[in-house]
Short mmCIF file of C-alpha atoms in Angstrom, two decimals:
data_model
loop_
_atom_site.label_atom_id
_atom_site.label_comp_id
_atom_site.label_asym_id
_atom_site.label_seq_id
_atom_site.Cartn_x
_atom_site.Cartn_y
_atom_site.Cartn_z
CA MET Z 1 -0.09 -0.01 -0.08
CA ASP Z 2 1.21 3.49 -0.94
CA LEU Z 3 0.96 5.56 2.17
CA GLY Z 4 1.53 8.86 0.21
CA LEU Z 5 4.69 9.68 2.12
CA LYS Z 6 7.11 9.99 -0.83
CA ASP Z 7 9.26 13.12 -0.40
CA LYS Z 8 7.51 14.06 2.93
CA VAL Z 9 9.89 15.49 5.39
CA ALA Z 10 9.77 13.61 8.84
CA LEU Z 11 11.63 14.27 12.11
CA VAL Z 12 11.97 11.08 14.33
CA ALA Z 13 13.38 11.61 17.72
CA ALA Z 14 15.23 8.87 19.75
CA SER Z 15 15.71 6.95 16.60
CA SER Z 16 19.06 5.40 16.58
CA LYS Z 17 17.41 2.19 17.72
CA GLY Z 18 14.28 0.65 19.08
CA LEU Z 19 10.74 2.09 18.50
CA GLY Z 20 12.11 5.23 16.97
CA PHE Z 21 14.24 3.51 14.47
CA GLY Z 22 11.33 1.21 13.51
CA ILE Z 23 9.25 4.23 12.62
CA ALA Z 24 11.95 5.95 10.65
CA LYS Z 25 12.69 3.08 8.72
CA ALA Z 26 9.15 2.53 7.79
CA LEU Z 27 8.64 6.20 6.80
CA ALA Z 28 11.67 5.87 4.64
CA ALA Z 29 10.47 2.65 3.00
CA ASP Z 30 7.52 4.68 1.81
CA GLY Z 31 9.86 7.42 0.38
CA ALA Z 32 9.90 9.95 3.19
CA LYS Z 33 13.04 12.13 3.86
CA VAL Z 34 13.98 11.24 7.43
CA SER Z 35 15.82 13.28 9.90
CA LEU Z 36 16.84 11.19 13.04
CA CYS Z 37 18.28 12.24 16.24
CA SER Z 38 19.77 10.55 19.26
CA ARG Z 39 21.98 11.50 22.05
CA SER Z 40 24.94 9.42 20.50
CA ALA Z 41 26.34 11.13 17.40
CA ASP Z 42 27.97 7.78 16.28
CA GLU Z 43 24.74 5.60 16.76
CA VAL Z 44 22.51 8.03 14.96
CA ALA Z 45 24.72 8.56 12.06
CA ALA Z 46 25.01 4.79 11.65
CA ALA Z 47 21.31 4.45 11.82
CA ALA Z 48 20.78 7.22 9.23
CA ASP Z 49 23.34 5.66 6.89
CA MET Z 50 21.64 2.21 7.17
CA ILE Z 51 18.24 3.61 6.39
CA ALA Z 52 19.49 5.69 3.43
CA LYS Z 53 21.22 2.78 1.95
CA ASP Z 54 18.36 0.25 2.47
CA CYS Z 55 15.55 2.50 1.47
CA GLY Z 56 17.24 4.77 -1.12
CA VAL Z 57 16.06 8.27 0.41
CA GLU Z 58 17.69 11.29 1.94
CA THR Z 59 18.51 11.08 5.65
CA GLN Z 60 20.00 13.35 8.23
CA ALA Z 61 21.52 12.52 11.55
CA THR Z 62 21.83 14.93 14.41
CA ALA Z 63 23.03 14.53 17.98
CA CYS Z 64 20.30 15.87 20.14
CA ASP Z 65 19.51 15.47 23.85
CA VAL Z 66 15.77 16.04 23.96
CA ARG Z 67 16.09 17.30 27.51
CA ALA Z 68 17.79 20.48 26.12
CA ALA Z 69 15.73 23.01 24.27
CA ALA Z 70 18.69 24.49 22.36
CA ASP Z 71 19.35 20.84 20.91
CA ILE Z 72 15.75 20.33 19.88
CA GLN Z 73 15.73 23.79 18.23
CA ALA Z 74 19.00 23.14 16.34
CA TRP Z 75 17.65 19.89 15.07
CA VAL Z 76 14.49 21.23 13.94
CA ASP Z 77 16.08 24.26 12.26
CA LYS Z 78 18.70 22.11 10.52
CA THR Z 79 16.10 19.83 9.08
CA ALA Z 80 13.90 22.84 7.83
CA ALA Z 81 17.06 24.56 6.27
CA ALA Z 82 17.88 21.46 4.36
CA TRP Z 83 14.48 20.28 3.29
CA GLY Z 84 11.90 23.16 3.76
CA ALA Z 85 8.59 22.67 5.36
CA ILE Z 86 8.13 19.70 7.88
CA ASP Z 87 5.47 17.25 7.46
CA CYS Z 88 5.74 14.81 10.24
CA LEU Z 89 7.12 14.65 13.73
CA VAL Z 90 7.64 11.61 15.95
CA VAL Z 91 7.95 12.72 19.57
CA ASN Z 92 9.95 10.00 21.38
CA ALA Z 93 12.47 9.61 24.36
CA GLY Z 94 13.68 6.93 26.74
CA GLY Z 95 11.47 6.12 29.58
CA PRO Z 96 11.78 7.23 33.37
CA PRO Z 97 13.40 4.66 35.69
CA ALA Z 98 11.22 1.88 37.10
CA LYS Z 99 10.36 2.79 40.68
CA THR Z 100 7.17 2.89 42.77
CA ILE Z 101 5.80 6.22 43.57
CA MET Z 102 7.03 6.10 47.23
CA GLU Z 103 10.46 5.30 45.86
CA VAL Z 104 10.63 8.34 43.66
CA SER Z 105 12.57 11.44 44.83
CA GLU Z 106 11.90 15.10 43.82
CA ASP Z 107 14.91 14.87 41.66
CA ASP Z 108 13.61 11.84 39.94
CA PHE Z 109 10.24 13.64 39.38
CA GLN Z 110 11.86 16.60 37.85
CA ALA Z 111 14.03 14.51 35.66
CA ALA Z 112 11.12 12.56 34.37
CA PHE Z 113 9.30 15.72 33.80
CA GLU Z 114 12.11 17.07 31.61
CA LEU Z 115 12.54 13.79 29.64
CA THR Z 116 9.02 12.95 29.00
CA LEU Z 117 6.64 15.79 29.25
CA LEU Z 118 8.56 18.96 28.78
CA SER Z 119 10.60 17.48 25.68
CA SER Z 120 7.35 16.45 24.01
CA PHE Z 121 5.99 20.25 24.45
CA ARG Z 122 9.15 21.55 23.13
CA MET Z 123 9.40 19.26 20.13
CA ILE Z 124 5.78 19.93 19.15
CA ARG Z 125 5.97 23.81 19.70
CA MET Z 126 9.18 24.08 17.84
CA THR Z 127 8.09 21.97 14.86
CA ILE Z 128 4.62 23.43 14.18
CA PRO Z 129 5.83 26.70 12.68
CA HIS Z 130 7.42 24.67 9.96
CA MET Z 131 4.27 22.77 9.32
CA THR Z 132 3.04 25.30 6.69
CA ASN Z 133 1.07 22.83 4.68
CA GLY Z 134 -0.46 20.85 7.49
CA GLY Z 135 1.29 17.91 9.20
CA SER Z 136 1.10 15.11 11.42
CA ILE Z 137 2.64 14.47 14.82
CA LEU Z 138 2.93 11.12 16.67
CA THR Z 139 3.76 10.48 20.30
CA VAL Z 140 5.31 7.30 21.20
CA THR Z 141 3.87 6.64 24.65
CA SER Z 142 3.18 3.77 26.93
CA GLY Z 143 0.29 1.38 27.89
CA SER Z 144 0.55 3.12 31.42
CA ILE Z 145 -1.64 5.93 30.06
CA LYS Z 146 -4.46 3.25 29.87
CA GLU Z 147 -3.52 0.83 32.56
CA PRO Z 148 -0.94 1.74 35.41
CA ILE Z 149 1.86 -0.61 35.06
CA PRO Z 150 3.74 -1.74 38.39
CA ARG Z 151 6.70 0.04 39.15
CA LEU Z 152 6.31 2.59 36.28
CA GLY Z 153 4.61 5.49 38.16
CA LEU Z 154 6.66 8.12 36.72
CA SER Z 155 5.89 6.88 33.20
CA THR Z 156 2.19 6.93 34.12
CA ILE Z 157 2.14 10.49 35.37
CA MET Z 158 4.25 12.15 32.64
CA ARG Z 159 2.93 10.17 29.63
CA ALA Z 160 -0.54 10.75 30.90
CA GLY Z 161 0.12 14.52 30.62
CA VAL Z 162 1.49 14.07 27.10
CA ALA Z 163 -1.78 12.31 26.16
CA GLY Z 164 -3.79 15.08 27.50
CA MET Z 165 -1.64 17.62 25.62
CA VAL Z 166 -2.06 15.58 22.40
CA LYS Z 167 -5.87 15.43 22.84
CA THR Z 168 -6.04 19.25 23.34
CA LEU Z 169 -3.75 20.21 20.70
CA ALA Z 170 -5.64 17.84 18.28
CA ASP Z 171 -8.68 20.22 18.67
CA GLU Z 172 -6.60 23.33 18.67
CA LEU Z 173 -4.80 22.66 15.51
CA ALA Z 174 -7.10 20.77 13.24
CA GLY Z 175 -7.97 24.05 11.53
CA ASP Z 176 -4.49 24.24 10.46
CA GLY Z 177 -4.53 20.66 8.92
CA ILE Z 178 -2.25 19.24 11.76
CA ARG Z 179 -3.14 15.96 13.27
CA LEU Z 180 -1.84 14.51 16.48
CA ASN Z 181 -2.12 11.06 17.69
CA ASN Z 182 -0.49 8.62 20.30
CA LEU Z 183 0.92 5.11 19.56
CA ILE Z 184 1.17 2.69 22.45
CA PRO Z 185 3.79 -0.35 22.28
CA GLY Z 186 3.10 -3.39 24.00
CA ARG Z 187 5.95 -5.86 24.56
CA ILE Z 188 8.01 -4.78 21.69
CA ASP Z 189 11.37 -6.56 21.50
CA THR Z 190 13.77 -3.58 22.30
CA ASP Z 191 16.43 -2.73 24.76
CA ARG Z 192 13.96 -0.92 26.95
CA VAL Z 193 11.84 -3.96 27.49
CA ALA Z 194 14.78 -6.21 27.98
CA GLN Z 195 15.63 -3.61 30.79
CA LEU Z 196 12.41 -3.76 32.36
CA ASP Z 197 12.44 -7.59 32.25
CA ALA Z 198 15.71 -7.50 33.90
CA VAL Z 199 14.27 -5.36 36.71
CA THR Z 200 11.38 -7.86 37.00
CA SER Z 201 13.92 -10.73 37.10
CA ALA Z 202 15.97 -9.02 39.95
CA LYS Z 203 12.72 -8.37 41.96
CA THR Z 204 11.18 -12.01 41.73
CA GLY Z 205 14.10 -14.14 41.36
CA LEU Z 206 12.88 -15.50 38.13
CA SER Z 207 15.18 -15.92 35.18
CA MET Z 208 14.97 -13.80 32.12
CA GLU Z 209 13.58 -16.61 30.25
CA GLU Z 210 10.78 -17.19 32.81
CA VAL Z 211 10.11 -13.43 32.91
CA LYS Z 212 9.59 -13.42 29.10
CA ALA Z 213 7.46 -16.66 29.12
CA ARG Z 214 5.12 -15.13 31.66
CA ALA Z 215 4.84 -11.99 29.79
CA ILE Z 216 4.17 -13.81 26.46
CA ALA Z 217 1.47 -15.94 28.26
CA GLY Z 218 -0.56 -12.76 28.59
CA ILE Z 219 -0.36 -11.82 25.07
CA PRO Z 220 -3.12 -13.26 22.85
CA LEU Z 221 -0.80 -13.14 19.56
CA GLY Z 222 1.75 -15.25 21.67
CA ARG Z 223 4.96 -13.43 21.11
CA TYR Z 224 6.81 -10.09 21.51
CA GLY Z 225 6.35 -7.54 18.89
CA THR Z 226 9.01 -6.26 16.48
CA ILE Z 227 10.13 -2.95 15.84
CA ASP Z 228 8.81 -3.44 12.36
CA ASP Z 229 5.42 -4.15 13.62
CA PHE Z 230 5.49 -0.96 15.62
CA GLY Z 231 7.16 1.03 12.81
CA ALA Z 232 4.51 0.22 10.22
CA ALA Z 233 1.53 1.33 12.65
CA GLY Z 234 3.53 4.61 13.15
CA ALA Z 235 4.13 5.33 9.48
CA PHE Z 236 0.33 4.60 8.65
CA LEU Z 237 -0.83 7.10 11.34
CA LEU Z 238 1.67 9.82 10.21
CA SER Z 239 0.64 9.30 6.47
CA PRO Z 240 -2.06 10.87 4.42
CA ALA Z 241 -3.65 7.49 4.43
CA ALA Z 242 -4.75 8.27 8.06
CA SER Z 243 -5.91 11.85 7.05
CA TYR Z 244 -9.22 11.64 9.06
CA ILE Z 245 -7.64 10.27 12.26
CA THR Z 246 -6.57 12.74 14.95
CA GLY Z 247 -6.70 12.88 18.83
CA ALA Z 248 -6.65 9.06 18.83
CA THR Z 249 -4.57 6.46 20.59
CA LEU Z 250 -3.55 3.11 18.79
CA ARG Z 251 -2.30 0.10 20.71
CA VAL Z 252 0.29 -2.10 19.05
CA ASP Z 253 0.32 -4.65 21.75
CA GLY Z 254 -0.59 -8.10 20.30
CA GLY Z 255 -3.95 -7.87 22.16
CA SER Z 256 -2.55 -7.73 25.65
CA MET Z 257 -4.32 -4.78 26.92
CA ARG Z 258 -7.55 -5.94 28.65
CA SER Z 259 -9.34 -2.39 28.57
CA ILE Z 260 -11.93 -1.82 26.08
#
């Protein structure tokens, strides 16, 4: 299916690997020009080169810490200077540490706010002026905005704030032809999920294999997802093929979330 992304310009945050890389690759496979960013200059450059080679599209790579407003602005400005108007933005960042609410310090709370909620606000606010022909914004979020996940209290609080911002902006920006949606990953086979499985293993005394087997037992499709599964869903929501979808939240979780 042609999603209508050829020659569209897309910013994808935290895209040197994992979920962000999956979306960047899917966008490029449909012909979009993709600007990737990550804190690691070497890793994001390697990711951009791989996508350019595999998909035959133009890519850019920028070292960017999304906790720093100046870094985000430089990334956005660099992309706009090279390719003109921006059509798509993927808001993404690493998750806060796994802790219960009562284990969280004020410093933890402030750091999570800057990493997750404030960075999302900044990326959206700084990109919108370049969406002169309309556009599409997608936040990579968490199932915790629907069902709180044990030991991910900070994620629940901050990502719920992002979801509220997205829903509000979907109303405010619809008249400008700008759509905003959320994408929830389930157990996608990434470094982040492996890290969370390791935390569970340490807490329960179960082996990593046992932790994963228990998780898979709760997934109707019977497996962890891949970044390609997630990337395809992200590319669709960002594309003109989803032109009548805004303010929505899509789950890519193999059916594991039990809420209706």
